[in-house]
PDB file of C-alpha atoms in Angstrom:
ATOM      1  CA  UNK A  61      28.080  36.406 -19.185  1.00 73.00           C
ATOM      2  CA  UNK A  62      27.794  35.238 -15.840  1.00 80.00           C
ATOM      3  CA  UNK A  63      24.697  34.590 -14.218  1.00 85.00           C
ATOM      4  CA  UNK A  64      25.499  37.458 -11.494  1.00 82.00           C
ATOM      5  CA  UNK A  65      26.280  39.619 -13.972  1.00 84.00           C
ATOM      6  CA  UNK A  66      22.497  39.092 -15.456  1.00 87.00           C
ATOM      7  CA  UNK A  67      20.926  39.633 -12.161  1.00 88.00           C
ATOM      8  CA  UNK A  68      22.909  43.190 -11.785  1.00 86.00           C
ATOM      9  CA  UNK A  69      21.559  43.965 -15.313  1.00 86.00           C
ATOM     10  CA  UNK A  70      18.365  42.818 -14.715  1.00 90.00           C
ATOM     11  CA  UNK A  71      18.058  46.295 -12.351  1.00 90.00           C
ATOM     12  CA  UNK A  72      17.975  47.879 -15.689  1.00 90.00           C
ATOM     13  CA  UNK A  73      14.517  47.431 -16.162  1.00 89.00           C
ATOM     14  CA  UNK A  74      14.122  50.365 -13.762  1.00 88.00           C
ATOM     15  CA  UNK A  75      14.847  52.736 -15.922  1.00 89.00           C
ATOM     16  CA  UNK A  76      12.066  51.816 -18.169  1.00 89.00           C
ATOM     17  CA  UNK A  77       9.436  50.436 -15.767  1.00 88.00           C
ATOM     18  CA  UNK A  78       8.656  51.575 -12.383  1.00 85.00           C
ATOM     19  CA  UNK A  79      10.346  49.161  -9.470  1.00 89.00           C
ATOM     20  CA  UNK A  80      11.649  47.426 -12.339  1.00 90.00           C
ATOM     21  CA  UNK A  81      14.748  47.563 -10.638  1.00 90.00           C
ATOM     22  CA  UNK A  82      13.774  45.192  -7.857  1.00 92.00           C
ATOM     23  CA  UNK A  83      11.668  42.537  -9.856  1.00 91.00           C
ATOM     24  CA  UNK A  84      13.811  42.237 -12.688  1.00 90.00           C
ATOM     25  CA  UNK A  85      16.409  40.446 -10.620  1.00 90.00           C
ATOM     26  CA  UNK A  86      13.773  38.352  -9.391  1.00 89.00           C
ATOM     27  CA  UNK A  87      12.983  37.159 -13.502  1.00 89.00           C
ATOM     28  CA  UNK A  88      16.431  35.735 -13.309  1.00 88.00           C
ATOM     29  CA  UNK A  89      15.952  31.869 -12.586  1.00 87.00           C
ATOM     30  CA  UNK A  90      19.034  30.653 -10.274  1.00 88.00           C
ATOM     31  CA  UNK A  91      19.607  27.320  -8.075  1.00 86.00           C
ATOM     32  CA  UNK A  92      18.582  27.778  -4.846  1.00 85.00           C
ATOM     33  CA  UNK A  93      22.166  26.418  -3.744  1.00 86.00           C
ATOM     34  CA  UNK A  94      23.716  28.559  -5.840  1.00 83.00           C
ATOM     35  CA  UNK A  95      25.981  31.540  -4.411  1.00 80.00           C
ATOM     36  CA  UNK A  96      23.948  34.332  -6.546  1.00 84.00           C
ATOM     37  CA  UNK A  97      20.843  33.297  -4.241  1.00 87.00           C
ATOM     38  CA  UNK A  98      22.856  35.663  -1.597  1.00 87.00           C
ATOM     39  CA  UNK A  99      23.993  38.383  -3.975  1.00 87.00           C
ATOM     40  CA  UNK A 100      20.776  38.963  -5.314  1.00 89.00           C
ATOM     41  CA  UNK A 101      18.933  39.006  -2.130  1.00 90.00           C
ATOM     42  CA  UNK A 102      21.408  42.017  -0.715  1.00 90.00           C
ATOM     43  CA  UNK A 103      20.604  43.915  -4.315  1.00 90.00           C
ATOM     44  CA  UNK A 104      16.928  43.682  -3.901  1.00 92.00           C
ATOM     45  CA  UNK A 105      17.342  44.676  -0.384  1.00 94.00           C
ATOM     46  CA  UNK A 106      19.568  47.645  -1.822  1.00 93.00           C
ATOM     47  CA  UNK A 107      17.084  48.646  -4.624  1.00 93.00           C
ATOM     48  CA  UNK A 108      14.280  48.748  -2.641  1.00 94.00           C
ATOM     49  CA  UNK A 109      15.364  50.778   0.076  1.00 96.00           C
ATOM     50  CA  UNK A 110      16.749  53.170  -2.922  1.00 95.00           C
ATOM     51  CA  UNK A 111      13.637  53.092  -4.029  1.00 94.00           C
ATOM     52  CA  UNK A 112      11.499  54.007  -1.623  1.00 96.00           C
ATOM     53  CA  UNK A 113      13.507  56.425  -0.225  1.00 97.00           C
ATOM     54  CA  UNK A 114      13.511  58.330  -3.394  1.00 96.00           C
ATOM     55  CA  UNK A 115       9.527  57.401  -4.522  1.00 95.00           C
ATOM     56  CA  UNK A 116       8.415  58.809  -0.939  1.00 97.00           C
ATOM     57  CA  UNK A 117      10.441  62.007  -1.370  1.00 97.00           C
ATOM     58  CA  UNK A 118       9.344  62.793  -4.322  1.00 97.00           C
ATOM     59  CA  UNK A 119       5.750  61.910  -3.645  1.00 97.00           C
ATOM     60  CA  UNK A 120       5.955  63.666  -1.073  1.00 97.00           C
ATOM     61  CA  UNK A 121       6.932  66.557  -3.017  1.00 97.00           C
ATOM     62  CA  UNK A 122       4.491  66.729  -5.230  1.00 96.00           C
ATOM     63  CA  UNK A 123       2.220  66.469  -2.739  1.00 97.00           C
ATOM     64  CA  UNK A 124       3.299  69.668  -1.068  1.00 97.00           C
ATOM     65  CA  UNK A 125       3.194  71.242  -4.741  1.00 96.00           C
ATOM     66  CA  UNK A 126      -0.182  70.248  -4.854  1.00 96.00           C
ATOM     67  CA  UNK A 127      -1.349  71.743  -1.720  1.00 96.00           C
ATOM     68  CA  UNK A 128       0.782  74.750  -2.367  1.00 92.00           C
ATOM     69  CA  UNK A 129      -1.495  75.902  -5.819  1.00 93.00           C
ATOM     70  CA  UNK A 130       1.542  73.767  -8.047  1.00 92.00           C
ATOM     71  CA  UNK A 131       4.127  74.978  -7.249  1.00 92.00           C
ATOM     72  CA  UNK A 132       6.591  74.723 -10.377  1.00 95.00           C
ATOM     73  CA  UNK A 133       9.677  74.546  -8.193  1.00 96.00           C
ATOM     74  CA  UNK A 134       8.818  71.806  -6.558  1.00 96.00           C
ATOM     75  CA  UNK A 135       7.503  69.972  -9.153  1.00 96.00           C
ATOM     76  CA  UNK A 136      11.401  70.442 -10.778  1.00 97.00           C
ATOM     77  CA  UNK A 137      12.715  69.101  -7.550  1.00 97.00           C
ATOM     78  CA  UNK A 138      10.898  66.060  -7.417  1.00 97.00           C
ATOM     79  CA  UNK A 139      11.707  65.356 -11.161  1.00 96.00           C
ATOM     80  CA  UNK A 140      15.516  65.622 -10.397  1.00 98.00           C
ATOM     81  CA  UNK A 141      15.001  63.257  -7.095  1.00 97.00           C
ATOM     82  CA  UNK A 142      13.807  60.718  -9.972  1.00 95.00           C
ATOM     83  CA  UNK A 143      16.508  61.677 -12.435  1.00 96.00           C
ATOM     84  CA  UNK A 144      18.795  61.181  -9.479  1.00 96.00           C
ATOM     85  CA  UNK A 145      17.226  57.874  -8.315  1.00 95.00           C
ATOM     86  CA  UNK A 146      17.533  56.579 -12.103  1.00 94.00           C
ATOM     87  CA  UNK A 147      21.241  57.833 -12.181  1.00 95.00           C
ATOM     88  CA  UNK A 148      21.580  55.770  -9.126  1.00 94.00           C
ATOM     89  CA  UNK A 149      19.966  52.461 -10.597  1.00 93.00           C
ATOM     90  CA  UNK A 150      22.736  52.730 -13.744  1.00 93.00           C
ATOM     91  CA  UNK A 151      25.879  53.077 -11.278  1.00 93.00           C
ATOM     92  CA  UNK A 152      24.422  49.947  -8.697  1.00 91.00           C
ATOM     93  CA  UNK A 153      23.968  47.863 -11.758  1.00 90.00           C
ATOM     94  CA  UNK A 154      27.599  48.834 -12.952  1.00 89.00           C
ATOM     95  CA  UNK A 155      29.388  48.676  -9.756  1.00 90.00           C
ATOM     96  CA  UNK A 156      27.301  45.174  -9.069  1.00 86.00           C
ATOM     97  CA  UNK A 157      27.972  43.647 -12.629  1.00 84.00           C
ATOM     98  CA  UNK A 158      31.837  44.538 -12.436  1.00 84.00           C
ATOM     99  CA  UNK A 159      32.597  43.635  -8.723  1.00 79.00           C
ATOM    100  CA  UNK A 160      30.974  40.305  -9.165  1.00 69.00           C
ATOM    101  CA  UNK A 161      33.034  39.363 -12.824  1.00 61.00           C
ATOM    102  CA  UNK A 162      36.549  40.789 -10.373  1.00 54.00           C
ATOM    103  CA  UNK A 163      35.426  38.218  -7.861  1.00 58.00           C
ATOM    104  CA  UNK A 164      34.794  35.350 -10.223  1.00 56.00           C
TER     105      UNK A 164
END
């Protein structure tokens, strides 16, 4: 396995641990002359805009559920941002892994 291939795994984490997705490309030692230096600096600028986008949505969310006596409904919402968000981590980290081994 290729060492750009590791780094788009590595955004697995983020299904198990929060923002896992943008430090676990960052446990992946590479050269510093190395071409992965550039592909993993565009994914971790990718997953964290991802992110936050979908972290401050559904914070938001619940937020507004909480100020709104729970609301149930959008308490589901914000749950299916997340699922969404995780759905999104698997697809980056296939789409990275197999466009990188194409290239190579």
């Amino acid at each position: 396995m290729s060492l750009s291939q590791k780094i788009s795994l590595a955004t697995l984490v983020g299904l198990i641990l929060p923002f896992g997705n943008i430090w676990g490309p960052l446990i992946i030692k590479i050269p510093k002359n190395s071409s992965e230096v550039k592909f993993r600096h565009r994914l971790i600028i990718l997953e964290t805009i991802i992110s936050f986008i979908f972290f401050a949505s559904s914070i938001v969310l619940l937020v507004k559920s909480m100020l709104a006596g729970y609301s149930i409904s959008l308490i589901r919402i914000a749950t299916y941002i997340l699922l969404i968000h995780n759905i999104l981590i698997l697809i980056i980290a296939a789409i990275a892994a197999s466009l990188y081994k194409s290239n190579s």
